[in-house]
């Protein structure tokens, strides 16, 4: 408990030192760029933490890119192929969207609120 209290005190002092860079009328404790930097570092650590998932995503996206590339290889340059091109682009966007949706649980897993909710459940 003593270590946690010391870390919390150090964090509060750091926030107060950063607060001096902001205007006093703002309700924020940190700047936007500081938040972006911290959240980017956090996301990078989560991303690097699971190397098997990284390898799977790279192989999956490469295979899907090759598959969709084959849709465009022999298309004719007329109005009939316009529908096919739009369908291939829609499929690409749909699958990339679904892939990014699968990362939401990963982003929420390491938040303290989730641990609190699990303890109450």
Coordinates of C-alpha atoms in Angstrom, one line a residue, residues 21 25 32 59 81 121:
X21 CA 1.5 25.1 -18.5
X25 CA -9.6 28.8 -16.9
X32 CA -3.9 17.4 -25.5
X59 CA -0.8 -12.9 -42.3
X81 CA -16.9 -3.7 -63.9
X121 CA -20.0 -8.9 -10.4

